Amino acid sequence: MTHSIANTPHPETAGAGPVLGVETSCDETGVAVYDVARGLLAHTLYSQIKMHADYGGVVPELASRDHVRKLLPLIRETLRSAGMTTRNLGGVAYTAGPGLVGALLVGAACARALAWALDVPAIGVHHMEGHLLAPMLEADPPQPPYVALLVSGGHSMLIEVSGIGRYRLLGDTLDDAAGEAFDKTAKLMGLPYPGGPALAKLAESGAAGRFKFSRPMTDRPGLDFSFSGLKTQVLLAYQANAGEPGVKADIARGFEEAIVDTLAIKCRRALAQTGARRLVIAGGVGANKRLRAQLAEAAEGEGFRVYFPRPEFCTDNGAMIALAGALRLQAGLHEDAAIKVAPRWDLESLAAV
Amino acid sequence: MSGRFKTELDEVELDEAGLVALAQRLAGRLEDGGVIHLRGDLGAGKTTFARALLGALGVGTRIKSPTYSLIESYEVRGLPIHHLDLYRIAAPEELEFLGLSDLAVARFLLLAEWPERGGDALPAPDLIVHLAHAGPRRRLRLESETARGARWLGILSGQTSG
């Protein structure tokens, strides 16, 4: 099922008009409208996790990655809040990969068909490119070259961005992602799913220094991460101290410091290695307060600048897909009239714009 | 410290190195593919076992956890390998999104963590690896479900007792 999606140049489609963006690569259904001249006009998200929390746990009916049922109402709502109809659209962008094949196909089929019916160009977008360009949705966007740290439940990557479509993977996780380490560690200590944010909250009341966990892979050169061993360290510490007062909070504090230190060390290393002076933080873990504070302090002390897109643009969303798609359509790229997805798709294989 | 592994139903206690060594020995028998289910609680060693096995098969050093992506796929010497983690699956119908039916070609290797969440939608196992916590060590029990699985176990037990 691995194939690349080659956007082909098509001068006539060098797009004018708002672009609809559709994201369905994993759990979230996201839809947005972005216009290169006017910026983001609307974006909506149907959050899976929110539903779980509202219903006090995982409800099978809701837990299914049911983009089919959510997508059309979400597109209608998004267009309504942008004050337009499908007739106003100049193009349609969708996440073509990487992701779950069934989930991707829902968005791709819907978006490609809509573009065909409207006779406007369609463009398949790489999900990670969406994350990398998401800071451009903010008022004061970073200019390339910059280094992006993408940390979420599914990713822990450092990427050098030297232009649109010009990405180099500097480091990746060898096992668990940072957000996954948060969620699983929380679960080991009995916090409800998804426990990452709860663990971070608990860490605020924990004592520093009682538990000291390792900073994995910082004792050797390189920009890769490894977080699975921390889970075991926490489990052993938790079992050895179970029942003692404040143990959960103190462990949470030690754990969070280990993760944040590790991420900060690697970010500074990546900046030194590339010579970039701008650092972008993306992904759900980018909302972590200690991470933000520590990187802001490092930036101040070492003279680089750090950009934190607002949390709704850090996690999976339709706005970043609409933006990336609009920029590619503007450059004259588009898809032929076929529904194609790429569950596995190398970020470094993208065409520069 | 590889434990005294005798038959498919014997339970052994291993440390992490022993668990890794066992997975590596099993990897040497998987050239024709098959289906392995990994059962056990969070942190019981399922991913450690899977990662050691995948590493020994030669998939490289970046072996990302499939917990969030649900599936990570590889190909080594023409053998398609799929590492599944169904922890986040709430109902077997969700497996439809993984396109498993497209993956099940004539010869493939499937490692599935949390297989109980996939129900009948998951291919039946040749081998079930049961893992449990035992302090800093892990308790491991292997159970074959098919002739192929029994053959793997026969080879493993012959190697470890000899």
Coordinates of C-alpha atoms in Angstrom, one line a residue:
Chain A
M1 CA 0.0 0.0 0.0
T2 CA 3.0 2.3 0.0
H3 CA 3.2 4.8 -2.7
S4 CA 3.9 8.4 -3.0
I5 CA 1.5 11.0 -4.1
A6 CA 3.0 13.1 -6.8
N7 CA 1.4 16.5 -7.0
T8 CA 1.5 17.5 -10.7
P9 CA 1.9 21.1 -11.8
H10 CA -1.1 22.6 -13.6
P11 CA -0.7 26.3 -14.4
E12 CA -4.4 27.0 -14.9
T13 CA -5.3 25.9 -11.4
A14 CA -2.9 28.3 -9.7
G15 CA -5.6 28.9 -7.2
A16 CA -7.7 31.8 -6.3
G17 CA -10.3 31.5 -3.6
P18 CA -10.7 29.8 -0.3
V19 CA -9.6 26.2 0.2
L20 CA -11.5 23.7 2.2
G21 CA -9.2 21.4 4.3
V22 CA -10.2 18.0 5.6
E23 CA -8.3 16.0 8.2
T24 CA -9.2 12.4 8.9
S25 CA -5.9 10.6 9.3
C26 CA -6.5 9.2 12.8
D27 CA -8.9 10.0 15.7
E28 CA -9.9 13.5 14.9
T29 CA -12.2 14.8 12.2
G30 CA -11.1 18.4 11.4
V31 CA -12.4 20.8 8.8
A32 CA -11.3 24.3 8.0
V33 CA -11.4 27.0 5.3
Y34 CA -8.2 28.9 4.6
D35 CA -7.6 31.7 2.0
V36 CA -4.1 32.6 1.1
A37 CA -5.1 36.3 0.9
R38 CA -7.4 36.4 3.9
G39 CA -6.0 33.8 6.2
L40 CA -8.0 31.3 8.2
L41 CA -11.8 31.8 7.8
A42 CA -13.2 29.0 9.9
H43 CA -12.2 25.8 11.5
T44 CA -14.0 23.1 13.4
L45 CA -12.9 19.9 15.1
Y46 CA -14.9 16.9 16.2
S47 CA -12.8 15.7 19.1
Q48 CA -12.8 12.0 19.9
I49 CA -11.1 12.5 23.3
K50 CA -13.6 15.1 24.3
M51 CA -16.4 12.7 23.6
H52 CA -14.7 10.0 25.7
A53 CA -14.3 12.4 28.6
D54 CA -18.0 13.6 28.4
Y55 CA -19.2 10.1 28.6
G56 CA -16.9 9.1 31.4
G57 CA -14.9 6.5 29.5
V58 CA -14.7 4.9 26.2
V59 CA -18.1 4.3 24.6
P60 CA -17.6 1.8 21.7
E61 CA -20.2 3.5 19.5
L62 CA -18.4 6.8 19.8
A63 CA -14.9 5.5 20.0
S64 CA -15.0 4.2 16.4
R65 CA -13.1 6.4 14.1
D66 CA -16.4 7.3 12.6
H67 CA -15.3 10.0 10.2
V68 CA -18.1 8.9 7.8
R69 CA -20.8 10.1 10.1
K70 CA -19.1 13.3 11.2
L71 CA -17.5 14.6 8.1
L72 CA -20.4 16.0 6.1
P73 CA -22.1 17.8 9.0
L74 CA -18.7 19.2 10.0
I75 CA -18.1 20.6 6.5
R76 CA -21.6 22.2 6.5
E77 CA -20.9 23.8 9.9
T78 CA -17.5 25.0 8.9
L79 CA -18.7 26.6 5.7
R80 CA -21.6 28.2 7.6
S81 CA -19.3 29.7 10.1
A82 CA -17.1 31.0 7.3
G83 CA -20.2 32.6 5.8
M84 CA -20.0 30.8 2.5
T85 CA -21.2 27.8 0.5
T86 CA -19.4 25.2 -1.5
R87 CA -19.8 27.5 -4.5
N88 CA -17.3 29.9 -3.0
L89 CA -14.5 27.3 -2.7
G90 CA -11.5 27.6 -5.0
G91 CA -10.0 24.2 -4.0
V92 CA -10.2 21.3 -1.7
A93 CA -7.3 19.9 0.4
Y94 CA -7.3 16.6 2.3
T95 CA -4.8 14.6 4.4
A96 CA -3.6 11.9 2.0
G97 CA -1.2 10.3 4.5
P98 CA 0.4 9.0 6.6
G99 CA -2.3 7.4 8.8
L100 CA -4.8 4.7 9.0
V101 CA -5.9 3.6 5.5
G102 CA -9.6 3.4 6.3
A103 CA -9.6 6.7 8.0
L104 CA -7.7 8.4 5.3
L105 CA -9.9 7.1 2.6
V106 CA -13.0 8.7 4.1
G107 CA -11.5 12.2 3.9
A108 CA -9.8 11.6 0.5
A109 CA -13.0 10.2 -1.1
C110 CA -15.2 12.9 0.2
A111 CA -12.8 15.8 -0.5
R112 CA -11.8 14.5 -4.0
A113 CA -15.4 13.9 -5.0
L114 CA -16.5 17.4 -3.7
A115 CA -13.7 19.1 -5.7
W116 CA -14.7 17.1 -8.8
A117 CA -18.4 18.1 -8.4
L118 CA -17.4 21.7 -7.9
D119 CA -14.9 21.6 -10.8
V120 CA -12.1 23.0 -8.6
P121 CA -8.6 21.5 -8.0
A122 CA -8.0 19.0 -5.2
I123 CA -4.7 18.5 -3.4
G124 CA -3.5 15.7 -1.1
V125 CA -1.5 17.0 1.9
H126 CA 1.1 15.2 4.0
H127 CA -0.2 15.2 7.6
M128 CA 3.2 16.1 9.1
E129 CA 3.7 19.0 6.6
G130 CA 0.4 20.3 8.1
H131 CA 2.0 20.3 11.6
L132 CA 5.2 21.8 10.4
L133 CA 3.4 24.7 8.7
A134 CA 0.8 25.2 11.4
P135 CA 2.7 28.1 13.0
M136 CA 2.0 30.1 9.8
L137 CA -1.7 30.2 11.0
E138 CA -0.5 32.6 13.7
A139 CA -0.1 36.4 13.4
D140 CA 3.7 36.4 13.7
P141 CA 4.8 33.3 11.8
P142 CA 8.4 32.1 11.8
Q143 CA 10.4 32.4 8.6
P144 CA 12.3 29.4 7.4
P145 CA 14.9 28.1 8.2
Y146 CA 13.6 26.8 11.5
V147 CA 13.7 23.6 13.6
A148 CA 10.4 22.1 14.6
L149 CA 9.9 19.8 17.6
L150 CA 6.8 17.7 17.0
V151 CA 5.8 16.0 20.2
S152 CA 2.4 14.3 20.6
G153 CA 0.9 10.9 21.5
G154 CA 2.1 9.5 18.2
H155 CA 5.3 11.4 17.4
S156 CA 8.5 12.7 18.9
M157 CA 10.4 14.3 16.0
L158 CA 12.9 17.0 15.3
I159 CA 12.7 18.3 11.8
E160 CA 14.6 21.0 9.9
V161 CA 12.3 23.2 7.8
S162 CA 14.2 25.2 5.2
G163 CA 11.1 26.0 3.1
I164 CA 7.7 24.7 2.1
G165 CA 8.2 21.1 1.1
R166 CA 11.9 21.2 2.2
Y167 CA 12.1 19.1 5.3
R168 CA 14.9 17.0 6.8
L169 CA 14.3 14.6 9.7
L170 CA 16.9 15.3 12.3
G171 CA 15.7 12.9 15.0
D172 CA 12.9 10.6 15.8
T173 CA 11.8 8.2 18.6
L174 CA 13.3 4.8 18.7
D175 CA 10.3 3.5 20.5
D176 CA 7.5 5.4 22.4
A177 CA 6.5 8.9 21.6
A178 CA 6.7 11.6 24.4
G179 CA 2.9 11.9 24.7
E180 CA 2.6 8.1 24.8
A181 CA 5.1 8.0 27.7
F182 CA 2.9 10.6 29.5
D183 CA -0.3 8.6 28.9
K184 CA 1.1 5.2 29.8
T185 CA 2.9 6.4 32.9
A186 CA -0.3 8.0 34.0
K187 CA -2.2 4.8 33.4
L188 CA 0.4 2.8 35.4
M189 CA -0.3 5.1 38.4
G190 CA -4.0 4.6 38.0
L191 CA -5.0 7.9 36.3
P192 CA -7.8 7.8 33.8
Y193 CA -7.2 7.8 30.0
P194 CA -5.9 10.0 28.4
G195 CA -3.7 10.6 31.5
G196 CA -1.0 12.8 30.1
P197 CA -2.5 16.2 31.0
A198 CA -3.7 14.8 34.4
L199 CA -0.1 13.6 35.1
A200 CA 1.2 17.1 34.2
K201 CA -1.4 18.7 36.5
L202 CA -0.4 16.3 39.3
A203 CA 3.3 17.1 38.8
E204 CA 2.6 20.8 39.7
S205 CA 2.0 19.7 43.3
G206 CA 4.9 17.2 43.4
A207 CA 8.2 17.7 45.2
A208 CA 11.2 18.2 43.0
G209 CA 14.2 15.9 43.6
R210 CA 12.5 13.1 45.4
F211 CA 12.4 10.9 42.3
K212 CA 15.1 11.3 39.7
F213 CA 14.6 9.5 36.4
S214 CA 17.1 9.2 33.5
R215 CA 17.3 11.6 30.6
P216 CA 17.3 8.9 27.9
M217 CA 19.9 9.2 25.2
T218 CA 21.2 12.6 26.2
D219 CA 24.6 11.1 27.3
R220 CA 25.6 10.4 23.7
P221 CA 25.5 12.4 20.5
G222 CA 22.5 12.4 18.2
L223 CA 19.0 13.7 18.1
D224 CA 16.9 10.5 18.5
F225 CA 14.7 9.9 21.5
S226 CA 13.8 6.8 23.5
F227 CA 11.1 7.0 26.1
S228 CA 9.9 3.5 26.7
G229 CA 12.5 2.8 29.5
L230 CA 11.1 5.7 31.6
K231 CA 7.8 3.8 31.9
T232 CA 9.6 0.9 33.6
Q233 CA 11.6 3.2 35.9
V234 CA 8.3 4.8 37.0
L235 CA 6.6 1.5 37.6
L236 CA 9.4 0.2 39.8
A237 CA 9.5 3.5 41.8
Y238 CA 5.7 3.4 42.2
Q239 CA 5.7 -0.2 43.3
A240 CA 8.5 0.3 45.8
N241 CA 6.8 3.4 47.3
A242 CA 3.1 2.5 47.0
G243 CA 0.9 4.0 49.6
E244 CA 3.4 6.6 50.8
P245 CA 1.9 10.2 51.0
G246 CA 2.4 12.3 47.9
V247 CA 4.1 9.5 46.0
K248 CA 2.1 9.9 42.8
A249 CA 2.6 13.6 42.6
D250 CA 6.3 13.3 43.4
I251 CA 6.8 10.6 40.7
A252 CA 4.8 12.7 38.3
R253 CA 7.1 15.7 39.0
G254 CA 10.3 13.6 38.5
F255 CA 8.9 12.0 35.3
E256 CA 7.8 15.3 33.8
E257 CA 11.2 16.9 34.5
A258 CA 12.9 13.9 32.9
I259 CA 10.9 14.3 29.7
V260 CA 11.0 18.0 29.5
D261 CA 14.8 18.1 30.2
T262 CA 15.4 15.5 27.5
L263 CA 13.3 17.4 24.9
A264 CA 15.0 20.7 25.7
I265 CA 18.5 19.2 25.5
K266 CA 17.7 17.8 22.1
C267 CA 16.1 21.0 20.8
R268 CA 19.2 23.0 21.7
R269 CA 21.4 20.4 20.2
A270 CA 19.3 20.5 16.9
L271 CA 19.6 24.3 16.8
A272 CA 23.3 24.1 17.3
Q273 CA 23.7 21.4 14.6
T274 CA 21.6 23.3 12.0
G275 CA 22.6 26.8 12.9
A276 CA 18.9 27.8 12.9
R277 CA 17.8 30.5 15.4
R278 CA 14.1 29.7 15.4
L279 CA 12.4 26.8 17.1
V280 CA 8.8 25.8 16.6
I281 CA 6.9 23.5 19.0
A282 CA 4.0 21.5 17.6
G283 CA 1.9 18.5 18.8
G284 CA -0.2 18.0 21.8
V285 CA 2.7 17.8 24.3
G286 CA 3.6 21.3 23.1
A287 CA 0.9 22.5 25.4
N288 CA 2.9 21.3 28.5
K289 CA 3.6 24.3 30.8
R290 CA 6.9 23.1 32.0
L291 CA 8.1 22.4 28.5
R292 CA 7.0 25.9 27.4
A293 CA 8.6 27.6 30.4
Q294 CA 11.9 25.7 30.1
L295 CA 12.2 26.4 26.4
A296 CA 11.3 30.1 26.8
E297 CA 14.0 30.4 29.4
A298 CA 16.6 28.6 27.2
A299 CA 15.6 30.9 24.3
E300 CA 16.1 34.0 26.4
G301 CA 19.4 32.8 27.7
E302 CA 20.8 31.6 24.4
G303 CA 19.4 34.1 22.0
F304 CA 17.1 32.0 19.9
R305 CA 13.4 32.5 19.4
V306 CA 10.7 29.9 20.2
Y307 CA 7.2 29.8 18.7
F308 CA 4.3 28.0 20.3
P309 CA 1.2 27.8 18.1
R310 CA -2.0 27.9 20.1
P311 CA -2.9 24.4 21.4
E312 CA -5.8 23.9 18.9
F313 CA -3.2 24.2 16.0
C314 CA -0.7 22.0 17.9
T315 CA -3.0 18.9 17.9
D316 CA -4.5 17.4 14.8
N317 CA -6.8 19.9 13.0
G318 CA -8.2 20.8 9.6
A319 CA -6.7 24.3 9.6
M320 CA -3.2 23.1 9.0
I321 CA -4.3 20.9 6.1
A322 CA -6.3 23.8 4.5
L323 CA -3.2 26.0 4.9
A324 CA -0.7 23.5 3.5
G325 CA -3.1 22.6 0.7
A326 CA -3.8 26.3 -0.2
L327 CA 0.0 27.0 -0.5
R328 CA 0.5 23.9 -2.7
L329 CA -2.5 24.8 -4.9
Q330 CA -1.3 28.4 -5.1
A331 CA 2.0 27.0 -6.4
G332 CA 0.1 25.3 -9.2
L333 CA 0.1 21.7 -7.8
H334 CA -3.0 19.5 -7.8
E335 CA -4.1 15.9 -8.0
D336 CA -5.6 14.1 -11.0
A337 CA -9.2 12.8 -10.8
A338 CA -8.4 9.7 -8.7
I339 CA -8.8 9.0 -5.0
K340 CA -5.3 8.2 -3.6
V341 CA -4.0 7.8 -0.1
A342 CA -0.6 6.9 1.3
P343 CA -0.8 5.3 4.7
R344 CA 3.0 5.3 4.8
W345 CA 4.6 8.4 3.2
D346 CA 8.1 9.7 3.7
L347 CA 8.1 13.4 4.6
E348 CA 11.4 14.0 3.0
S349 CA 10.0 12.9 -0.4
L350 CA 7.7 15.9 -0.7
A351 CA 8.2 18.3 -3.6
A352 CA 9.5 21.7 -2.7
V353 CA 7.2 24.6 -3.4
Chain B
M1 CA 19.8 -16.5 32.5
S2 CA 17.6 -17.7 29.7
G3 CA 15.3 -19.6 32.1
R4 CA 14.6 -23.3 31.7
F5 CA 12.1 -23.3 28.9
K6 CA 10.8 -26.8 28.3
T7 CA 7.4 -27.1 26.7
E8 CA 4.8 -24.7 25.4
L9 CA 2.9 -24.5 28.6
D10 CA 5.7 -24.1 31.1
E11 CA 5.9 -20.7 32.8
V12 CA 9.3 -19.1 33.2
E13 CA 10.6 -16.0 34.9
L14 CA 13.0 -13.9 33.0
D15 CA 14.7 -10.6 33.3
E16 CA 14.7 -8.2 30.4
A17 CA 17.8 -9.6 28.9
G18 CA 16.3 -13.1 29.0
L19 CA 13.1 -11.9 27.4
V20 CA 15.1 -10.2 24.6
A21 CA 17.2 -13.3 24.1
L22 CA 14.1 -15.5 23.8
A23 CA 12.5 -13.1 21.3
Q24 CA 15.7 -13.0 19.3
R25 CA 15.8 -16.8 19.1
L26 CA 12.2 -17.0 18.0
A27 CA 12.9 -14.4 15.3
G28 CA 15.2 -16.9 13.6
R29 CA 12.3 -19.2 12.9
L30 CA 9.9 -16.7 11.4
E31 CA 11.1 -16.6 7.8
D32 CA 7.8 -18.1 6.5
G33 CA 5.7 -15.6 8.5
G34 CA 2.9 -16.3 11.0
V35 CA 0.7 -14.7 13.6
I36 CA 1.9 -14.0 17.1
H37 CA -0.4 -12.6 19.8
L38 CA 1.2 -10.8 22.8
R39 CA -1.0 -10.7 25.9
G40 CA -0.3 -9.0 29.2
D41 CA -0.9 -5.8 31.2
L42 CA 0.6 -2.4 30.5
G43 CA 4.4 -2.6 31.1
A44 CA 4.4 -6.4 31.2
G45 CA 7.0 -6.5 28.4
K46 CA 4.9 -7.0 25.2
T47 CA 6.5 -4.2 23.4
T48 CA 10.0 -5.2 24.7
F49 CA 9.4 -8.6 23.3
A50 CA 8.0 -7.3 20.0
R51 CA 10.9 -4.8 19.6
A52 CA 13.5 -7.4 20.3
L53 CA 11.9 -9.7 17.8
L54 CA 11.6 -7.0 15.1
G55 CA 15.2 -5.9 15.7
A56 CA 16.5 -9.4 15.3
L57 CA 14.5 -9.7 12.0
G58 CA 16.4 -6.7 10.8
V59 CA 13.8 -3.9 10.6
G60 CA 16.4 -1.4 11.9
T61 CA 16.8 0.6 15.1
R62 CA 13.7 2.9 14.9
I63 CA 10.9 0.6 16.0
K64 CA 8.1 3.0 16.9
S65 CA 5.4 1.9 19.2
P66 CA 2.2 1.3 17.3
T67 CA 0.0 2.3 20.3
Y68 CA -1.2 5.6 18.7
S69 CA -0.8 4.7 15.0
L70 CA -2.4 1.2 15.8
I71 CA -0.1 -0.3 13.1
E72 CA 3.5 -0.1 12.1
S73 CA 4.5 -2.0 9.0
Y74 CA 7.9 -3.2 7.7
E75 CA 9.3 -5.4 5.0
V76 CA 12.4 -7.5 5.4
R77 CA 13.8 -9.7 2.7
G78 CA 10.4 -9.8 1.0
L79 CA 8.5 -10.7 4.2
P80 CA 5.8 -8.1 5.0
I81 CA 5.7 -7.5 8.8
H82 CA 2.9 -5.8 10.7
H83 CA 3.2 -4.7 14.3
L84 CA -0.3 -4.0 15.7
D85 CA -1.3 -2.6 19.0
L86 CA -5.0 -2.7 19.7
Y87 CA -4.9 -1.0 23.1
R88 CA -6.9 1.9 21.9
I89 CA -9.5 -0.2 20.0
A90 CA -12.8 -0.3 21.8
A91 CA -14.7 -2.5 19.3
P92 CA -13.6 -5.1 16.8
E93 CA -15.4 -3.2 14.0
E94 CA -12.8 -0.5 14.3
L95 CA -10.3 -2.8 12.8
E96 CA -11.9 -2.1 9.5
F97 CA -9.9 1.1 9.4
L98 CA -6.7 -0.8 9.5
G99 CA -7.4 -2.5 6.2
L100 CA -6.2 -5.9 7.7
S101 CA -7.8 -7.9 4.9
D102 CA -5.5 -6.1 2.4
L103 CA -2.4 -7.0 4.5
A104 CA -3.1 -10.7 4.8
V105 CA -1.2 -11.8 1.7
A106 CA 0.1 -15.4 1.3
R107 CA 3.2 -14.9 3.5
F108 CA 3.3 -12.3 6.2
L109 CA 4.2 -11.9 9.9
L110 CA 1.8 -10.3 12.3
L111 CA 2.6 -9.3 15.9
A112 CA -0.5 -8.2 17.8
E113 CA -0.4 -6.6 21.2
W114 CA -3.8 -6.5 23.1
P115 CA -5.3 -9.0 20.6
E116 CA -8.3 -9.6 22.9
R117 CA -9.6 -6.2 21.8
G118 CA -9.7 -7.3 18.2
G119 CA -11.9 -10.3 18.7
D120 CA -12.6 -12.4 15.6
A121 CA -11.6 -9.6 13.3
L122 CA -7.9 -10.4 14.0
P123 CA -6.2 -13.4 12.3
A124 CA -6.0 -16.4 14.6
P125 CA -2.6 -16.9 16.2
D126 CA 0.0 -19.6 15.7
L127 CA 1.5 -18.6 19.0
I128 CA 0.3 -16.7 22.1
V129 CA 2.9 -15.1 24.3
H130 CA 1.5 -14.5 27.8
L131 CA 3.5 -11.9 29.8
A132 CA 3.0 -10.8 33.4
H133 CA 4.9 -8.7 36.0
A134 CA 7.0 -10.4 38.5
G135 CA 8.7 -7.5 40.4
P136 CA 11.5 -6.3 38.2
R137 CA 11.3 -9.6 36.2
R138 CA 8.7 -10.9 33.8
R139 CA 6.7 -14.1 33.9
L140 CA 6.4 -15.6 30.4
R141 CA 4.3 -18.5 29.1
L142 CA 4.1 -19.6 25.5
E143 CA 1.2 -21.4 24.0
S144 CA 1.0 -22.7 20.5
E145 CA -2.3 -22.8 18.7
T146 CA -1.2 -24.4 15.4
A147 CA 1.3 -26.9 14.0
R148 CA 3.4 -24.0 13.0
G149 CA 3.4 -22.6 16.5
A150 CA 4.1 -26.0 18.0
R151 CA 7.1 -26.3 15.6
W152 CA 8.5 -22.9 16.8
L153 CA 8.1 -24.0 20.4
G154 CA 9.7 -27.4 19.7
I155 CA 12.7 -25.6 18.2
L156 CA 12.9 -23.1 21.1
S157 CA 12.6 -25.7 23.8
G158 CA 15.2 -28.0 22.1
Q159 CA 17.6 -25.0 22.0
T160 CA 17.1 -24.0 25.6
S161 CA 17.2 -27.3 27.3
G162 CA 20.1 -28.6 25.2

